[in-house]
mmCIF file of C-alpha atoms in Angstrom:
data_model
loop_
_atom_site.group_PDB
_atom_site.id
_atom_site.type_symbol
_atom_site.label_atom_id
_atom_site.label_comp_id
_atom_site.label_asym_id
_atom_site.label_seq_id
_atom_site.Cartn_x
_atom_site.Cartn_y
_atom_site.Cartn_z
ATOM 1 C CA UNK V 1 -41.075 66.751 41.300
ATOM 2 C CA UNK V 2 -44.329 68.338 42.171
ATOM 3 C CA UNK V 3 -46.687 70.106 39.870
ATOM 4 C CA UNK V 4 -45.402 68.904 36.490
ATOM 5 C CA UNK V 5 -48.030 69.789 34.584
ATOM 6 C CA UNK V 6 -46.576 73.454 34.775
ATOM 7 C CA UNK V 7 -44.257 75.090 32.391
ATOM 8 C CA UNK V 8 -41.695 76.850 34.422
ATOM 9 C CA UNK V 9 -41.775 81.135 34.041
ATOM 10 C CA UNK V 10 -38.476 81.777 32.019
ATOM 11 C CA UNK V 11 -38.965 78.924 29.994
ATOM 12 C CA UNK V 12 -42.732 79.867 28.585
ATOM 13 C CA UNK V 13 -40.794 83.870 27.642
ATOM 14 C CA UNK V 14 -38.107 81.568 26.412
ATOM 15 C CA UNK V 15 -40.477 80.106 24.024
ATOM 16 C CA UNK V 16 -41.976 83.145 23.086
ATOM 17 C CA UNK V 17 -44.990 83.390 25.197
ATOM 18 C CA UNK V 18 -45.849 87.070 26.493
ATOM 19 C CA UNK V 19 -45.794 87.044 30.427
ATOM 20 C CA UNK V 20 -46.593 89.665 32.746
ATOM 21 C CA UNK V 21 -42.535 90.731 33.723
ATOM 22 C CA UNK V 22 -39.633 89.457 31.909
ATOM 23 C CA UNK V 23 -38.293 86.332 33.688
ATOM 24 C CA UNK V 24 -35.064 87.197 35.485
ATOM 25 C CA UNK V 25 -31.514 85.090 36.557
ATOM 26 C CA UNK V 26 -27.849 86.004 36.462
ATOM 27 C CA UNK V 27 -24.966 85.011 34.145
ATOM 28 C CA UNK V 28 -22.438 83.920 37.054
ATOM 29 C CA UNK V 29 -25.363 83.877 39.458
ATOM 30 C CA UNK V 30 -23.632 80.637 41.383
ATOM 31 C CA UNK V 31 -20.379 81.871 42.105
ATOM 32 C CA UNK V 32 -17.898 83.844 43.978
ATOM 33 C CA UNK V 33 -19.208 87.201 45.607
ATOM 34 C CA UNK V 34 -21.603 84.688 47.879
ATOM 35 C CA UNK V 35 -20.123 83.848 50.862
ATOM 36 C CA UNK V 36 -21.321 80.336 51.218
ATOM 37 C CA UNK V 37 -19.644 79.633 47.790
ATOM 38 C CA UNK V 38 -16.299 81.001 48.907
ATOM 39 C CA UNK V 39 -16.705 78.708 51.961
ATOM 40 C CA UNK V 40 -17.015 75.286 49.824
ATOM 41 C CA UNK V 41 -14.051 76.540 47.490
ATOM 42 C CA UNK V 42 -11.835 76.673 50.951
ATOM 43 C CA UNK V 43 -12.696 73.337 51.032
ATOM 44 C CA UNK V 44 -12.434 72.353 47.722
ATOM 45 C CA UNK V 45 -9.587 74.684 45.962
ATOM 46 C CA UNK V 46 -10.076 72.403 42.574
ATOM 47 C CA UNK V 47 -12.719 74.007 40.228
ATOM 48 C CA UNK V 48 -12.136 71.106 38.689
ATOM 49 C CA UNK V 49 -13.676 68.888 41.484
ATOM 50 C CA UNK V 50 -15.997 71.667 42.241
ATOM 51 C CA UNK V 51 -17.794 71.316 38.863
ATOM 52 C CA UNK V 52 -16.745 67.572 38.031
ATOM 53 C CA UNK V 53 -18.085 66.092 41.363
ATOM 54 C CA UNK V 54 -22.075 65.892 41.257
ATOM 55 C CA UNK V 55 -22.568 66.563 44.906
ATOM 56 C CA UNK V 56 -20.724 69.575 44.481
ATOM 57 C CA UNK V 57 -21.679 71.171 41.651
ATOM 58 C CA UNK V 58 -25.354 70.595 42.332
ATOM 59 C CA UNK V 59 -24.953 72.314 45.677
ATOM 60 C CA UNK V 60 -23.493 75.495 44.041
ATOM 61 C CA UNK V 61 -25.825 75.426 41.751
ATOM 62 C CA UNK V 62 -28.329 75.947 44.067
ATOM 63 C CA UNK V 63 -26.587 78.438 46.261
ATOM 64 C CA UNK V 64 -28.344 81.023 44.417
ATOM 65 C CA UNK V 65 -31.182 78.986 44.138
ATOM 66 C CA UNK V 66 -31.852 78.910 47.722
ATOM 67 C CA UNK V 67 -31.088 82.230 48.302
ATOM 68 C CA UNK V 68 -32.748 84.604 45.596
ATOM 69 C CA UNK V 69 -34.898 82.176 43.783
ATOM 70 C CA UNK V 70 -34.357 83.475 40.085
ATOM 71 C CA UNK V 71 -36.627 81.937 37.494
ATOM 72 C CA UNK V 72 -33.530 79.863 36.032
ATOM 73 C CA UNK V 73 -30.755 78.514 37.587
ATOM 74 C CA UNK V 74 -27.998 77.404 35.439
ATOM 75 C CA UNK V 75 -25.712 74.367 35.952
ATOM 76 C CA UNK V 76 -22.051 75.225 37.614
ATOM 77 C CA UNK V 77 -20.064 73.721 35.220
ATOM 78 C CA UNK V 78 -17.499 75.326 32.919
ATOM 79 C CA UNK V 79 -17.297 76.240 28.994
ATOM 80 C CA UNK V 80 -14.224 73.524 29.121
ATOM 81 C CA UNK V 81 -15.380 71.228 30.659
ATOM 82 C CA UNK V 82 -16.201 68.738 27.977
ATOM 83 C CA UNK V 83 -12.673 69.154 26.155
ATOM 84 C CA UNK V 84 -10.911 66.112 28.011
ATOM 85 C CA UNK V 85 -13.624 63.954 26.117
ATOM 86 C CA UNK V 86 -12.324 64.848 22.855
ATOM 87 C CA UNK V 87 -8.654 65.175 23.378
ATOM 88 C CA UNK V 88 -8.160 68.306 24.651
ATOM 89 C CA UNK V 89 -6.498 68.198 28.545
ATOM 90 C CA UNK V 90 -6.931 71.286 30.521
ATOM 91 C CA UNK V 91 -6.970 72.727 33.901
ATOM 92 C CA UNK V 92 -8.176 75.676 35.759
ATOM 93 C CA UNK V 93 -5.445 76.976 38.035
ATOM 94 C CA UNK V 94 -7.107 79.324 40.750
ATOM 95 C CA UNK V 95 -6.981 83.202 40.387
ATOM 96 C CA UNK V 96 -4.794 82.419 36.854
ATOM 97 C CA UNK V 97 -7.474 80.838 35.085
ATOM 98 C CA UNK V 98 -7.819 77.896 32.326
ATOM 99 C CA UNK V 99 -4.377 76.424 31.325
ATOM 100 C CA UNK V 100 -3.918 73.963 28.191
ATOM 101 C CA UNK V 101 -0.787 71.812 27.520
ATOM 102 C CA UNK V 102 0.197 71.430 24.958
ATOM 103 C CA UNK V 103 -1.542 74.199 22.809
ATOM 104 C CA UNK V 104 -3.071 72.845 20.011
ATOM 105 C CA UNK V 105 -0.862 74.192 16.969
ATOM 106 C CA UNK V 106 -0.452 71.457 14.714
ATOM 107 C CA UNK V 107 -2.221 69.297 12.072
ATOM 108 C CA UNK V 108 -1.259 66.106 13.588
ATOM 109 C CA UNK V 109 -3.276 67.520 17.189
ATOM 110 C CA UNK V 110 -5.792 68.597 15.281
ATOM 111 C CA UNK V 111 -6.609 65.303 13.335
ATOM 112 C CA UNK V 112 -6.094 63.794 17.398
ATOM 113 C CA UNK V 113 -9.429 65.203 18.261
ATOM 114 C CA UNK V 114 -11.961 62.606 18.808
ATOM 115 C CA UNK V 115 -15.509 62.716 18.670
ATOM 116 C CA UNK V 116 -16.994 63.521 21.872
ATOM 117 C CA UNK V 117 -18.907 60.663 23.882
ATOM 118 C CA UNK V 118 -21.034 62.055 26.992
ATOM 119 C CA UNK V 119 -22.204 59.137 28.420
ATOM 120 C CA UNK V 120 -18.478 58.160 28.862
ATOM 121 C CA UNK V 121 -16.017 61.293 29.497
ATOM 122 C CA UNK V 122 -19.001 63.048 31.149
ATOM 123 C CA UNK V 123 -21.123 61.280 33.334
ATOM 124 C CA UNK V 124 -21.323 63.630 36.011
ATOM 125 C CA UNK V 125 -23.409 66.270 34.095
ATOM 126 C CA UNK V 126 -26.690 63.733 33.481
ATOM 127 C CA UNK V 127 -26.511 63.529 37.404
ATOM 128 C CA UNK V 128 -25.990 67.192 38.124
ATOM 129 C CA UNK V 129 -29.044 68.038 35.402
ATOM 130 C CA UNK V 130 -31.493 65.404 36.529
ATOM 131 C CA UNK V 131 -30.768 66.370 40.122
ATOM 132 C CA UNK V 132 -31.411 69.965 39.433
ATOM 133 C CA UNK V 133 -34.566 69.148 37.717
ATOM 134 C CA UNK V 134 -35.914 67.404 40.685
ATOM 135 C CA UNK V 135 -35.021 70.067 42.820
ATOM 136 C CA UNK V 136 -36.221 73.043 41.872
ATOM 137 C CA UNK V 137 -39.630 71.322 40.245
ATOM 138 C CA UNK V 138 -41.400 74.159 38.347
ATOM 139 C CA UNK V 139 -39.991 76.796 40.407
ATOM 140 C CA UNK V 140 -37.454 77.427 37.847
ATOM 141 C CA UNK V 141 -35.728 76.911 34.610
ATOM 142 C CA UNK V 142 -32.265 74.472 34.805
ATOM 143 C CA UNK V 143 -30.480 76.003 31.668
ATOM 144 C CA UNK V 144 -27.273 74.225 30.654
ATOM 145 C CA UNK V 145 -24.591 75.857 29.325
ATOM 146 C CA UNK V 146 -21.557 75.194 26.413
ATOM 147 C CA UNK V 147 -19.014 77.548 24.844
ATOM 148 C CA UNK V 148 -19.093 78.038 20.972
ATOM 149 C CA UNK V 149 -16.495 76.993 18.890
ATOM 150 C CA UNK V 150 -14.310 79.944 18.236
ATOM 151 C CA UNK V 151 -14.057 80.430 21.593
ATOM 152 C CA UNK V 152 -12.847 77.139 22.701
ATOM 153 C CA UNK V 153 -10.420 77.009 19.591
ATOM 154 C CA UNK V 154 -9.220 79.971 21.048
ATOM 155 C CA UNK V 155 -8.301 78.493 24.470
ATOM 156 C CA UNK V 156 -6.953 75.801 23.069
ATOM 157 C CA UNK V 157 -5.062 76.974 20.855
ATOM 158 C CA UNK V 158 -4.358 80.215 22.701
ATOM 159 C CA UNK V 159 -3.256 77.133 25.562
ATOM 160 C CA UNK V 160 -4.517 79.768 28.044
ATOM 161 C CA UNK V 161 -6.666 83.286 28.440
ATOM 162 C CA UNK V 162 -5.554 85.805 26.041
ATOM 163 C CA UNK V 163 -5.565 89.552 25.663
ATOM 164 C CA UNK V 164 -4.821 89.594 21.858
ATOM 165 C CA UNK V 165 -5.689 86.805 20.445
ATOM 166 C CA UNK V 166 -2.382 86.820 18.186
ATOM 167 C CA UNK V 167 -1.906 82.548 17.820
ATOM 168 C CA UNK V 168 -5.286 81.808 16.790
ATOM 169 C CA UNK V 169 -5.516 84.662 14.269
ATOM 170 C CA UNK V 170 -2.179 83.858 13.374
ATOM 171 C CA UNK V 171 -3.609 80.570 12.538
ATOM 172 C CA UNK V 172 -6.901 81.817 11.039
ATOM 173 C CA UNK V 173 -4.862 83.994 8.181
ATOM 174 C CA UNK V 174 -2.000 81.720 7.762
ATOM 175 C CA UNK V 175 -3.377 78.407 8.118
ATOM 176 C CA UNK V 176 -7.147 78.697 7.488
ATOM 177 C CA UNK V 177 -8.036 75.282 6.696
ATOM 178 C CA UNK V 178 -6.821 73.768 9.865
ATOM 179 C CA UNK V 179 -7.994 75.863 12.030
ATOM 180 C CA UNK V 180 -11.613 75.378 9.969
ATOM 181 C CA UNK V 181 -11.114 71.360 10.319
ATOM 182 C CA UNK V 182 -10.715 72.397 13.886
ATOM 183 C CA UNK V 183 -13.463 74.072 14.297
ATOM 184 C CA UNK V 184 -15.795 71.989 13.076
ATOM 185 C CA UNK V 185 -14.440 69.074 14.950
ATOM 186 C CA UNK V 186 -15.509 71.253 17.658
ATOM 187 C CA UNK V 187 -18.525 72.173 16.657
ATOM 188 C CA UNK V 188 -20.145 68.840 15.963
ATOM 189 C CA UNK V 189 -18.989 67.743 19.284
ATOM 190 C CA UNK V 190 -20.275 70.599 20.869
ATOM 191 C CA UNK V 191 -23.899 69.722 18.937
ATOM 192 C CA UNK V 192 -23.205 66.316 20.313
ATOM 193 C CA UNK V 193 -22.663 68.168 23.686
ATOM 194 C CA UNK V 194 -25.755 70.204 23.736
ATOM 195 C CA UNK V 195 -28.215 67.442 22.546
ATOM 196 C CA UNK V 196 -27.093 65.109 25.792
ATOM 197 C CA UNK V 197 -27.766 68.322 28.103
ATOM 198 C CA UNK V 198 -31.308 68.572 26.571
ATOM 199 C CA UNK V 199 -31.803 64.717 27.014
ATOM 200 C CA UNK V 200 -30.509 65.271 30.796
ATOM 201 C CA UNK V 201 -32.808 67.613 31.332
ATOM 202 C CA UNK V 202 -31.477 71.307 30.526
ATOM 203 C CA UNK V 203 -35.121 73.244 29.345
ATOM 204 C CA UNK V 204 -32.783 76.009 27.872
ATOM 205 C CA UNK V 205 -28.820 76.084 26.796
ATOM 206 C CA UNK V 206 -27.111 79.363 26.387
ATOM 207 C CA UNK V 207 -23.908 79.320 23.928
ATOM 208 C CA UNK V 208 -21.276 81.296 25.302
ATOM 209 C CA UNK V 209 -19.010 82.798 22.205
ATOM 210 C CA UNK V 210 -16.753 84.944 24.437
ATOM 211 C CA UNK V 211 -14.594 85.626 22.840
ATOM 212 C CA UNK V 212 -15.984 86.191 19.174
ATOM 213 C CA UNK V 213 -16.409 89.820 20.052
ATOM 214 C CA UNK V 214 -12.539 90.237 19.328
ATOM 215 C CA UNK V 215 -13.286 89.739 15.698
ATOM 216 C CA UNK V 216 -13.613 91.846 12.651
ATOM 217 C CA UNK V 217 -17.365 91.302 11.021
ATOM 218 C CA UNK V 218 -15.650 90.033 7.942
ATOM 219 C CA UNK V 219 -13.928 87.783 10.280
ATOM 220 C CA UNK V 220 -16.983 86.942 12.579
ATOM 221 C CA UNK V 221 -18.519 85.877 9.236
ATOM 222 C CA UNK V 222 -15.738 83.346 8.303
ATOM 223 C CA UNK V 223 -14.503 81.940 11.865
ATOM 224 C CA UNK V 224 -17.588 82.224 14.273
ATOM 225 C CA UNK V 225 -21.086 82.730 12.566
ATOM 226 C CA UNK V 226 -21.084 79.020 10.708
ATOM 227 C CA UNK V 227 -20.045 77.061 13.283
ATOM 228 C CA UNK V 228 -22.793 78.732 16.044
ATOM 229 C CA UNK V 229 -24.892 78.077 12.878
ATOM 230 C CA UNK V 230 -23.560 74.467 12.493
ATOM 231 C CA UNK V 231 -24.317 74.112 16.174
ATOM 232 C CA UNK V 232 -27.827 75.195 16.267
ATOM 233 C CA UNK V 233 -29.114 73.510 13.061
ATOM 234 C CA UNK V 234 -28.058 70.034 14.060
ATOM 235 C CA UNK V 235 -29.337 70.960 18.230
ATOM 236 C CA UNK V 236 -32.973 71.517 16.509
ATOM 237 C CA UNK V 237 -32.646 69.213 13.853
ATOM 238 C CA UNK V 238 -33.486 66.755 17.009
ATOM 239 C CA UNK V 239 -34.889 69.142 19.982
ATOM 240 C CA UNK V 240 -36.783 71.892 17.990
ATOM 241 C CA UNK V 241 -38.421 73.343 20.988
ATOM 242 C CA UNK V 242 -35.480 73.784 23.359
ATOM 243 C CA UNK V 243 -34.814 77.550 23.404
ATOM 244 C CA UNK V 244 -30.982 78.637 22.567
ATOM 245 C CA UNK V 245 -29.383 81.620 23.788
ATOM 246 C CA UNK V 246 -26.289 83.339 22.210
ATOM 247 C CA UNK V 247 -24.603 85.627 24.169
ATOM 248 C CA UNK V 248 -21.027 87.463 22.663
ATOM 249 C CA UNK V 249 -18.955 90.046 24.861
ATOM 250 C CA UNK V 250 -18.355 93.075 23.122
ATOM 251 C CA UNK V 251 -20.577 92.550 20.372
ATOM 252 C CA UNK V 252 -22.110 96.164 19.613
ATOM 253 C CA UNK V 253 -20.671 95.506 16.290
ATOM 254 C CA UNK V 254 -21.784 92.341 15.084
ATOM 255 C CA UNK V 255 -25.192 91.857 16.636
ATOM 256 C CA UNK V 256 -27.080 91.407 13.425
ATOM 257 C CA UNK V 257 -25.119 88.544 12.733
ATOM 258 C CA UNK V 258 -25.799 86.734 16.398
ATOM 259 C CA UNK V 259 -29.088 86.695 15.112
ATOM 260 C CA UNK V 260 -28.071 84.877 11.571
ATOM 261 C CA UNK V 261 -26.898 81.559 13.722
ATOM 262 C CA UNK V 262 -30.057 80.679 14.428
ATOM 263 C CA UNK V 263 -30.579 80.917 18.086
ATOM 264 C CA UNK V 264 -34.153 82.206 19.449
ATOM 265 C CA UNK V 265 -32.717 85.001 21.585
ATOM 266 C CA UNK V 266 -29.479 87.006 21.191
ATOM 267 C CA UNK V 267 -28.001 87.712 24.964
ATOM 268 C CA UNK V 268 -26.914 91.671 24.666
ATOM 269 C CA UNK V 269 -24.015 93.046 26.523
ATOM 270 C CA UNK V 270 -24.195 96.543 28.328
ATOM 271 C CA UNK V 271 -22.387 98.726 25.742
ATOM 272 C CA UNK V 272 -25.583 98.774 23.679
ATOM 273 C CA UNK V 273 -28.683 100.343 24.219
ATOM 274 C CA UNK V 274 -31.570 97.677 24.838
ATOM 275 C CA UNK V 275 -33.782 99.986 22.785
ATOM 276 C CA UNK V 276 -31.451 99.857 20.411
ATOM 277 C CA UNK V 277 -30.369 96.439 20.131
ATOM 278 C CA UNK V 278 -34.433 95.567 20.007
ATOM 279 C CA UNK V 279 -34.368 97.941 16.725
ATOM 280 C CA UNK V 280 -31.473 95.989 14.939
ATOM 281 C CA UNK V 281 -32.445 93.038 16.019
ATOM 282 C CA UNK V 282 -36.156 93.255 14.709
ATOM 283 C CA UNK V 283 -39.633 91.666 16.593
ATOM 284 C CA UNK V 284 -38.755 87.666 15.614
ATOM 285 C CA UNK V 285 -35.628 88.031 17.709
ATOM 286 C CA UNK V 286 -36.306 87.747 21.727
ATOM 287 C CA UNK V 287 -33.435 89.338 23.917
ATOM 288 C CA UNK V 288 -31.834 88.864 27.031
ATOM 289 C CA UNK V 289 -29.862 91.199 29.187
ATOM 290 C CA UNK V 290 -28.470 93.878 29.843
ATOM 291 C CA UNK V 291 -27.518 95.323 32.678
ATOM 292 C CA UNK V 292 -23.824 96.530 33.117
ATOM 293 C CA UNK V 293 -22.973 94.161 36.164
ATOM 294 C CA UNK V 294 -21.092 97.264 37.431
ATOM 295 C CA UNK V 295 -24.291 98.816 38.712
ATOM 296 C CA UNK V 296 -24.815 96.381 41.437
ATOM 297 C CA UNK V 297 -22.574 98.124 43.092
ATOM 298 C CA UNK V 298 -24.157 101.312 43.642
ATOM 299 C CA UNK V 299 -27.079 101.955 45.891
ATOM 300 C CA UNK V 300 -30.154 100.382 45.443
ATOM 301 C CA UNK V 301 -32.501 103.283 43.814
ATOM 302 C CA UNK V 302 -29.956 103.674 41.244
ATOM 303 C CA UNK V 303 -30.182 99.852 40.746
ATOM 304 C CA UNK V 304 -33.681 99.864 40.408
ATOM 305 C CA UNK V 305 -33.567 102.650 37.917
ATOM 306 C CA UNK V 306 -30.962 100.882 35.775
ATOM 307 C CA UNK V 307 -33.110 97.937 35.647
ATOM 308 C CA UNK V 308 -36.562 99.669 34.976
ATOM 309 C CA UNK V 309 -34.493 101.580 32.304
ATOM 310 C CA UNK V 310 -33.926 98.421 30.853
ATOM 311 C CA UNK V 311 -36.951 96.587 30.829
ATOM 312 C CA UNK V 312 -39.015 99.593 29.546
ATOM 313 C CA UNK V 313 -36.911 99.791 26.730
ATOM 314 C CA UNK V 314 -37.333 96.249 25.720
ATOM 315 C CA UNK V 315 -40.591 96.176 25.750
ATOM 316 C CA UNK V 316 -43.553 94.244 26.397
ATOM 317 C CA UNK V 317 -42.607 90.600 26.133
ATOM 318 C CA UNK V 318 -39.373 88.756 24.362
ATOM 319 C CA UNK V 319 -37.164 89.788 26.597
ATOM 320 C CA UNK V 320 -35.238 87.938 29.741
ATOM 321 C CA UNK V 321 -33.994 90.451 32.451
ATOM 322 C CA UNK V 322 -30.137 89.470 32.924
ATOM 323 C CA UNK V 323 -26.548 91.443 33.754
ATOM 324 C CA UNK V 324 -24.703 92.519 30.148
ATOM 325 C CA UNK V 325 -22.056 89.687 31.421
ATOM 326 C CA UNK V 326 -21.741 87.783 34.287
ATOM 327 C CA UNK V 327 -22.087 89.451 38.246
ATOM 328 C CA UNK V 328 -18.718 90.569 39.568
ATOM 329 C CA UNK V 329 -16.519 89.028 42.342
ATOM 330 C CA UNK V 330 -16.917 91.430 45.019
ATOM 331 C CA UNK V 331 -20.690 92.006 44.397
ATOM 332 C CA UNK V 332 -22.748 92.665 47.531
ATOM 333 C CA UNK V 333 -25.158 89.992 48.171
ATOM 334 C CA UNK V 334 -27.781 92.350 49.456
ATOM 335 C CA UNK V 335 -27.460 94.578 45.665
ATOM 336 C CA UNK V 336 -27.514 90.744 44.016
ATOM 337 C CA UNK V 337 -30.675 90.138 46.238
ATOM 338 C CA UNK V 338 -31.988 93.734 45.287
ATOM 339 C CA UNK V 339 -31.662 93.055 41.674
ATOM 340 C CA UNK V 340 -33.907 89.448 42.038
ATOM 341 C CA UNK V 341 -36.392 91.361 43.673
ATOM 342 C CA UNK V 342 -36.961 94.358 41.735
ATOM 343 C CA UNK V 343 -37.138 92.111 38.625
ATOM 344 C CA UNK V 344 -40.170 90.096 39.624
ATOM 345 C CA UNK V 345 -41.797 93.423 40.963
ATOM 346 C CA UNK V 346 -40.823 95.238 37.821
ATOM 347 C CA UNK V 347 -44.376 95.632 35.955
ATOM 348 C CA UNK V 348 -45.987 97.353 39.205
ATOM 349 C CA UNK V 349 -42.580 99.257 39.800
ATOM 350 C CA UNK V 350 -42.634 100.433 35.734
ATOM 351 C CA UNK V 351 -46.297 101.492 37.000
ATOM 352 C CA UNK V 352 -45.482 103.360 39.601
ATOM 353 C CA UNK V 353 -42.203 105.348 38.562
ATOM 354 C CA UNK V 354 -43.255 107.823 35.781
ATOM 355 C CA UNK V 355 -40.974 107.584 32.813
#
């Protein structure tokens, strides 16, 4: 690794340092709309294999890497990935998406669930983080990832994606305390999770609570908010200075209460306002986002407008330039390219385009 006395871009904004632009990468930035990842998936159909097998996963990982260089570049992994290694089986069946059997939807599953040993049931990830360490040096952020606890109670108990949400809430207002033993079995494994990414190198880990936006605030309060919480407290009970990002789709309605978990910056989705969600969200708050990914579609002067739009309105500092979710299958590569670019020439763009 060369020049390691540096602190790489996004993580000095991450930690709260004012920089000159907002550091800049994409949710979903390894993925499907570039070609040379839909090449490797010919190969290798299994996501499974894709994100299990080191050599793999490190190489999409730096597909985008390679080819925009954005100031982070997050492990290809998935949200359920560390499931199996607390008694949860799943797959990921292509163009259908995650599948669980059986569901969890009964006491005796629930009190199944294991505590979660990395080392053991997930060996591949230190090799995939240390590997990405060495290879992008200071050049960028490696961020790992983990889903939050609602959400992955969801899948499981869900036993696939979901459009209502019906079983788990059936489950939250008939059967509260399992599905709270549940969650917290979750969530301290998910802690446990999170800590062995740090100690494998991740700089910054982004929570993904997906799904929480489909709750009520009362709800959000009871179901989502404590465990994130539960998460985060015992994550810098050990690694106080490791930056943790929340980021909720759909979650105009509850983004206040993102900011009660705990986490130093609250990823924003596009259906609010940046200069709006910087107002709720007050100055201690840093914020990441939010471009609708949809705009990478259109021409590439609307694209830059969109994201000067967005930066301007969050300010000077505390923010991380990012999509409102992650880029879209179908994406040009040139707009995805665009959108690198224009982000680490925003501060002499924002000078040059009157407001």
């Amino acid at each position: 690794m060369t020049g390691t006395t540096q602190v790489p871009y996004l993580l000095r904004a991450a930690r709260g340092e004012v920089l000159d632009r907002p550091p800049v990468w994409m949710m979903r930035q390894a993925g499907r709309y570039m070609k040379v990842y839909r090449d490797l998936r010919d190969k290798y159909p299994s996501f499974r294999e894709r994100s299990e097998n080191p050599d793999l996963a490190i190489d999409i990982s730096l597909q985008p890497f390679r080819a925009f260089k954005p100031d982070g570049v997050i492990m290809f992994s998935d949200i359920l990935t560390p499931l199996p290694g607390m008694g949860i089986p799943f797959d990921i069946v292509e163009s259908k998406g995650p599948s669980i059997e059986p569901a969890i939807r009964t006491q005796a599953q629930v009190d199944g669930i294991h505590t979660l040993e990395p080392d053991t049931s997930l060996p591949f990830i230190r090799t995939i983080l240390q590997t990405l360490r060495q290879e992008v040096g200071n050049e960028a952020t490696v961020l790992g990832f983990v889903g939050a606890p609602w959400t992955l109670a969801a899948y499981a108990i869900e036993g696939k994606s979901s459009k209502n949400y019906a079983v788990i809430k059936q489950m939250a207002f008939s059967e509260p305390a399992m599905l709270h033993q549940l969650l917290g079995k979750i969530a301290d494994n998910i802690a446990i999770y999170l800590r062995y990414q740090i100690d494998c190198g991740a700089q910054v880990v982004q929570m993904f609570d997906s799904w929480a936006g489909n709750l009520s605030p009362m709800d959000y309060d009871t179901f989502a908010m404590p465990y994130q919480k539960r998460i985060v407290d015992q994550v810098k009970a050990t690694h106080p200075d490791t930056p943790i990002i929340l980021y909720i789709s759909g979650s105009a309605g509850i983004l206040e209460r993102m900011a009660m978990s705990g986490v130093d910056i609250v990823s924003v989705d596009w259906t609010v306002d940046m200069a709006d969600a910087r107002r709720r969200l007050g100055s201690k708050v840093m914020v990441q986002g939010n471009m609708d990914p949809g705009v990478l579609f259109g021409s590439k002067p609307f694209i830059r407008d969109r994201i000067l739009d967005t930066v301007r309105k969050a300010g000077k500092g505390g923010h991380i330039l990012n999509l409102g979710h992650g880029i879209l299958p179908g994406t040009p590569e040139d707009n995805a390219a665009y959108f690198f670019e224009t982000g680490k020439n925003v501060t002499e763009l924002l000078e040059a385009v009157p407001v």
